Amino acid sequence: MKLCRYGQDGAEKPGLLDGEGRLRDLSSHCSDLTAEMLSPEGLRRLTAVDPAGLPVVDGNPRFGIPFTGTSKYVCIGLNYSDHAEEAGLAVPSEPIIFLKAVSAMCGPDEPTIQPLGSTKLDWEVELGVVIGTKAQCVSEADALSHVAGYCLLNDVSERAFQMQSSQWDKGKGCDTFGPVGPWLVTADEVADPQALCMWLDVNGQRMQDGSTATMIFGVRTLVSYVSRHMTLMPGDIIATGTPPGVGMGQKPEPAFLKVGDVVTLGIEGLGEQTQRVISHPLAVR
């Protein structure tokens, strides 16, 4: 099942995609798609809804974040060995955890605001893991039972900010640095989260072309590992890392985003996103 929220920012309605890819309005069955609805029981209730009986949404509405109630946006750094190599960093012996501010989250096609003072704005296509039930010190064997589904993410990064200290959060949590969606694809529709093709283009040029198969630490391991260090709650997101091809790693010189650039990205079965880089509203003109 592909769940979403659509409509004007702040007034989104719940929706789902039917078997023919048409957007259907779920408002008659729920007022919104909240973190509490991502539990197995909540998803069973939604699965029981016959899409054919729901109104078709015409046109091309804006997609918002697919669900509400995220308390933590957990990121995993350097989780692809070839990305670690292009960054000139050692392959980690255990997952590297950092946090992206929840306030960075936005709809999948919102403009990316270049922060004030930004000089090295970068891109990272990532698989997002969405938690459906509380996970605290769970085993790898049980880890996937806590996953509600998966979504497409762009871990937008400001490298100059990120590399100013050993803590990466400052370069990861700016407004609009967390596009999510367009959909939450429930776990039953993703046969193997370690076998998904992923890609990212900048101004129509392919920059990243990878697969979740080359993760160092897979989804099962990450959910278990993170749950030992912080309790994961329904609606929490784990961003699982990015394959090579980020701007920072381009040869012979790094290539960073500038105002007017358009980033398009996708993951097999999880949809696509498009963001245009715009100036910060307080930037000197």
Short mmCIF file of C-alpha atoms in Angstrom, two decimals:
data_model
loop_
_atom_site.label_atom_id
_atom_site.label_comp_id
_atom_site.label_asym_id
_atom_site.label_seq_id
_atom_site.Cartn_x
_atom_site.Cartn_y
_atom_site.Cartn_z
CA MET A 1 0.00 0.00 0.00
CA LYS A 2 1.24 3.46 -0.91
CA LEU A 3 0.05 6.05 1.59
CA CYS A 4 0.44 9.80 1.24
CA ARG A 5 -0.75 13.22 2.30
CA TYR A 6 -1.65 15.73 -0.37
CA GLY A 7 -2.87 19.29 -0.67
CA GLN A 8 -1.80 22.70 0.56
CA ASP A 9 0.95 22.95 3.16
CA GLY A 10 -0.65 22.71 6.58
CA ALA A 11 -3.97 21.45 5.22
CA GLU A 12 -3.00 18.08 3.73
CA LYS A 13 -5.52 15.29 3.31
CA PRO A 14 -4.77 11.56 3.63
CA GLY A 15 -4.60 9.55 0.43
CA LEU A 16 -3.47 6.33 -1.13
CA LEU A 17 -2.54 5.12 -4.59
CA ASP A 18 -4.74 2.45 -6.11
CA GLY A 19 -3.49 -0.44 -8.21
CA GLU A 20 -3.49 1.73 -11.33
CA GLY A 21 -1.46 4.50 -9.72
CA ARG A 22 -4.39 6.88 -9.25
CA LEU A 23 -4.53 9.01 -6.14
CA ARG A 24 -7.57 8.32 -3.95
CA ASP A 25 -8.90 10.42 -1.07
CA LEU A 26 -8.85 8.60 2.29
CA SER A 27 -10.58 11.37 4.24
CA SER A 28 -13.74 9.33 4.78
CA HIS A 29 -11.74 6.79 6.81
CA CYS A 30 -9.28 9.00 8.68
CA SER A 31 -8.67 12.68 9.18
CA ASP A 32 -4.91 12.37 8.75
CA LEU A 33 -2.11 9.80 8.51
CA THR A 34 -0.51 9.94 11.93
CA ALA A 35 2.35 7.97 13.46
CA GLU A 36 -0.16 6.06 15.59
CA MET A 37 -1.76 4.70 12.43
CA LEU A 38 1.51 3.05 11.37
CA SER A 39 1.09 0.19 13.84
CA PRO A 40 0.21 -3.25 12.43
CA GLU A 41 -3.36 -2.80 13.63
CA GLY A 42 -3.63 0.65 12.09
CA LEU A 43 -2.23 -0.49 8.77
CA ARG A 44 -4.56 -3.51 8.76
CA ARG A 45 -7.53 -1.15 9.05
CA LEU A 46 -6.28 0.89 6.11
CA THR A 47 -5.53 -2.22 4.06
CA ALA A 48 -9.13 -3.31 4.51
CA VAL A 49 -10.33 -0.18 2.71
CA ASP A 50 -11.40 -0.83 -0.88
CA PRO A 51 -9.66 1.85 -3.01
CA ALA A 52 -12.36 1.52 -5.65
CA GLY A 53 -14.84 3.05 -3.21
CA LEU A 54 -12.70 6.14 -2.61
CA PRO A 55 -12.94 9.35 -4.64
CA VAL A 56 -10.27 9.86 -7.30
CA VAL A 57 -8.20 13.00 -6.80
CA ASP A 58 -7.91 14.84 -10.10
CA GLY A 59 -5.02 16.95 -11.30
CA ASN A 60 -1.52 17.05 -9.87
CA PRO A 61 -1.81 18.04 -6.23
CA ARG A 62 1.14 18.88 -4.03
CA PHE A 63 2.41 15.97 -1.90
CA GLY A 64 3.30 16.67 1.72
CA ILE A 65 5.28 14.55 4.17
CA PRO A 66 3.47 11.17 3.96
CA PHE A 67 2.71 10.94 7.70
CA THR A 68 2.84 13.10 10.81
CA GLY A 69 4.30 12.59 14.27
CA THR A 70 7.99 11.95 13.63
CA SER A 71 9.93 12.44 16.87
CA LYS A 72 13.37 11.46 15.56
CA TYR A 73 15.08 11.59 12.16
CA VAL A 74 18.08 9.32 12.61
CA CYS A 75 20.80 9.30 9.96
CA ILE A 76 23.50 6.72 9.27
CA GLY A 77 26.77 8.08 7.90
CA LEU A 78 29.13 6.39 5.44
CA ASN A 79 26.97 3.29 5.09
CA TYR A 80 28.16 2.48 1.55
CA SER A 81 31.79 1.45 1.28
CA ASP A 82 32.31 3.18 -2.08
CA HIS A 83 30.82 6.41 -0.68
CA ALA A 84 33.25 6.26 2.25
CA GLU A 85 36.06 5.84 -0.26
CA GLU A 86 35.01 8.89 -2.31
CA ALA A 87 34.81 10.92 0.92
CA GLY A 88 38.33 9.83 1.83
CA LEU A 89 37.14 8.28 5.08
CA ALA A 90 37.61 4.83 6.58
CA VAL A 91 34.84 2.26 6.27
CA PRO A 92 33.15 2.28 9.69
CA SER A 93 33.33 -0.81 11.88
CA GLU A 94 29.87 -0.03 13.29
CA PRO A 95 27.08 2.33 12.22
CA ILE A 96 27.73 6.07 12.52
CA ILE A 97 24.66 7.77 13.99
CA PHE A 98 23.72 11.43 13.80
CA LEU A 99 20.42 13.31 13.86
CA LYS A 100 18.72 15.56 11.33
CA ALA A 101 16.40 18.17 12.83
CA VAL A 102 12.74 17.20 12.46
CA SER A 103 12.12 20.82 11.41
CA ALA A 104 14.17 20.09 8.26
CA MET A 105 11.45 17.72 7.00
CA CYS A 106 9.34 18.86 4.07
CA GLY A 107 7.32 17.53 1.17
CA PRO A 108 9.15 15.69 -1.61
CA ASP A 109 8.99 18.47 -4.19
CA GLU A 110 9.46 21.54 -1.99
CA PRO A 111 12.22 23.97 -3.04
CA THR A 112 15.55 23.54 -1.29
CA ILE A 113 16.43 26.78 0.47
CA GLN A 114 20.13 27.59 0.30
CA PRO A 115 21.08 28.62 3.86
CA LEU A 116 22.67 31.96 4.58
CA GLY A 117 26.44 31.58 4.22
CA SER A 118 26.13 28.30 2.31
CA THR A 119 28.95 27.52 -0.14
CA LYS A 120 28.89 23.72 -0.44
CA LEU A 121 25.30 22.55 -0.84
CA ASP A 122 25.15 18.83 -1.63
CA TRP A 123 22.73 15.97 -2.32
CA GLU A 124 22.29 12.39 -1.04
CA VAL A 125 19.60 9.97 -2.23
CA GLU A 126 18.70 7.62 0.63
CA LEU A 127 16.32 4.84 1.61
CA GLY A 128 14.20 5.85 4.59
CA VAL A 129 12.99 3.25 7.09
CA VAL A 130 9.81 4.25 8.94
CA ILE A 131 9.13 2.75 12.35
CA GLY A 132 5.63 1.44 13.08
CA THR A 133 5.91 0.08 16.61
CA LYS A 134 8.10 1.06 19.56
CA ALA A 135 11.56 -0.50 19.25
CA GLN A 136 13.80 -0.66 22.28
CA CYS A 137 16.83 -2.99 22.30
CA VAL A 138 15.28 -5.23 19.65
CA SER A 139 17.16 -8.15 18.12
CA GLU A 140 18.09 -8.28 14.46
CA ALA A 141 15.72 -11.24 14.11
CA ASP A 142 12.78 -9.10 15.29
CA ALA A 143 13.90 -5.77 13.83
CA LEU A 144 11.82 -5.78 10.63
CA SER A 145 8.63 -6.47 12.58
CA HIS A 146 8.95 -2.91 13.91
CA VAL A 147 9.11 -1.39 10.41
CA ALA A 148 5.91 0.10 9.00
CA GLY A 149 7.38 0.82 5.59
CA TYR A 150 9.89 2.68 3.48
CA CYS A 151 10.17 6.04 1.75
CA LEU A 152 12.44 8.05 -0.49
CA LEU A 153 14.68 10.66 1.15
CA ASN A 154 17.16 13.31 0.05
CA ASP A 155 19.64 13.96 2.86
CA VAL A 156 20.43 17.49 1.68
CA SER A 157 23.73 18.61 3.24
CA GLU A 158 25.79 21.78 3.59
CA ARG A 159 29.34 20.42 3.62
CA ALA A 160 31.03 23.62 4.76
CA PHE A 161 28.80 23.66 7.86
CA GLN A 162 29.06 19.89 8.31
CA MET A 163 32.86 19.81 8.34
CA GLN A 164 33.32 22.70 10.76
CA SER A 165 33.33 20.27 13.67
CA SER A 166 33.18 16.57 14.47
CA GLN A 167 29.40 16.91 14.89
CA TRP A 168 27.62 16.79 11.52
CA ASP A 169 24.18 17.99 12.62
CA LYS A 170 24.72 21.66 11.76
CA GLY A 171 25.20 20.84 8.09
CA LYS A 172 22.25 18.46 7.99
CA GLY A 173 19.38 20.13 9.81
CA CYS A 174 18.69 23.35 7.91
CA ASP A 175 15.15 24.11 6.77
CA THR A 176 14.06 22.02 3.73
CA PHE A 177 17.06 19.66 4.11
CA GLY A 178 14.74 16.68 4.68
CA PRO A 179 12.41 16.00 1.74
CA VAL A 180 10.32 12.87 2.46
CA GLY A 181 8.06 10.92 0.12
CA PRO A 182 6.02 11.14 -2.02
CA TRP A 183 4.68 8.00 -0.38
CA LEU A 184 5.08 5.72 2.57
CA VAL A 185 5.23 2.28 0.95
CA THR A 186 4.21 -0.35 3.48
CA ALA A 187 6.70 -3.09 4.26
CA ASP A 188 4.58 -5.81 2.67
CA GLU A 189 5.15 -4.19 -0.75
CA VAL A 190 8.94 -4.14 -0.41
CA ALA A 191 10.05 -7.74 -0.78
CA ASP A 192 13.71 -6.99 -0.04
CA PRO A 193 14.86 -3.56 1.16
CA GLN A 194 18.42 -4.61 0.27
CA ALA A 195 17.64 -4.95 -3.44
CA LEU A 196 16.39 -1.52 -4.51
CA CYS A 197 17.90 0.56 -7.31
CA MET A 198 18.39 4.23 -6.50
CA TRP A 199 19.47 7.25 -8.54
CA LEU A 200 19.84 11.03 -8.47
CA ASP A 201 20.19 13.62 -11.26
CA VAL A 202 21.30 17.26 -11.10
CA ASN A 203 20.00 19.37 -13.98
CA GLY A 204 19.31 16.16 -15.91
CA GLN A 205 22.79 14.69 -15.43
CA ARG A 206 23.03 11.36 -13.59
CA MET A 207 25.18 11.82 -10.48
CA GLN A 208 24.23 8.84 -8.32
CA ASP A 209 23.32 5.39 -9.59
CA GLY A 210 23.41 2.72 -6.91
CA SER A 211 21.63 -0.02 -5.03
CA THR A 212 20.73 -0.69 -1.43
CA ALA A 213 22.45 -4.04 -1.96
CA THR A 214 25.81 -2.34 -1.33
CA MET A 215 24.99 -1.05 2.15
CA ILE A 216 27.59 -1.92 4.78
CA PHE A 217 24.91 -2.33 7.45
CA GLY A 218 21.50 -3.48 6.23
CA VAL A 219 18.08 -2.35 7.42
CA ARG A 220 17.68 -5.20 9.90
CA THR A 221 21.04 -4.41 11.51
CA LEU A 222 20.39 -0.68 11.62
CA VAL A 223 17.00 -0.91 13.31
CA SER A 224 18.42 -3.23 15.95
CA TYR A 225 21.57 -1.16 16.47
CA VAL A 226 19.83 2.21 16.73
CA SER A 227 17.19 0.78 19.10
CA ARG A 228 19.95 -0.11 21.56
CA HIS A 229 21.02 3.54 21.79
CA MET A 230 17.65 5.31 21.64
CA THR A 231 14.07 4.12 21.76
CA LEU A 232 12.51 4.28 18.32
CA MET A 233 8.88 5.39 18.27
CA PRO A 234 6.16 5.11 15.60
CA GLY A 235 6.80 7.63 12.85
CA ASP A 236 10.55 7.82 13.47
CA ILE A 237 12.76 7.67 10.38
CA ILE A 238 16.13 6.04 9.83
CA ALA A 239 17.98 7.41 6.80
CA THR A 240 20.24 4.55 5.80
CA GLY A 241 23.06 6.30 3.94
CA THR A 242 23.86 7.15 0.35
CA PRO A 243 25.77 5.50 -2.52
CA PRO A 244 28.68 7.28 -4.24
CA GLY A 245 28.22 10.26 -6.51
CA VAL A 246 27.64 13.11 -4.08
CA GLY A 247 28.90 16.55 -5.03
CA MET A 248 31.67 16.50 -2.45
CA GLY A 249 33.14 13.41 -4.09
CA GLN A 250 33.16 14.57 -7.72
CA LYS A 251 36.48 14.41 -9.60
CA PRO A 252 38.64 16.24 -10.41
CA GLU A 253 36.83 18.94 -8.40
CA PRO A 254 33.83 18.83 -6.06
CA ALA A 255 30.58 20.11 -7.55
CA PHE A 256 28.00 21.79 -5.35
CA LEU A 257 24.46 23.04 -5.90
CA LYS A 258 23.66 26.63 -6.71
CA VAL A 259 20.46 28.63 -6.92
CA GLY A 260 18.38 27.49 -9.90
CA ASP A 261 19.71 23.92 -9.97
CA VAL A 262 17.14 21.13 -10.14
CA VAL A 263 17.64 17.83 -8.31
CA THR A 264 15.58 14.77 -9.27
CA LEU A 265 15.88 11.45 -7.47
CA GLY A 266 14.14 8.13 -7.03
CA ILE A 267 14.21 4.66 -5.54
CA GLU A 268 12.69 1.61 -7.19
CA GLY A 269 9.04 1.29 -6.10
CA LEU A 270 9.18 4.31 -3.77
CA GLY A 271 8.55 7.12 -6.23
CA GLU A 272 10.47 10.23 -7.26
CA GLN A 273 11.23 13.70 -5.92
CA THR A 274 12.18 17.00 -7.56
CA GLN A 275 13.64 20.02 -5.80
CA ARG A 276 14.77 23.37 -7.18
CA VAL A 277 17.37 25.30 -5.20
CA ILE A 278 16.23 28.79 -4.22
CA SER A 279 17.79 31.66 -2.30
CA HIS A 280 17.15 32.11 1.38
CA PRO A 281 14.41 34.73 1.82
CA LEU A 282 16.78 36.82 3.96
CA ALA A 283 19.64 36.67 1.47
CA VAL A 284 21.01 40.03 0.31
CA ARG A 285 19.80 40.70 -3.20
#
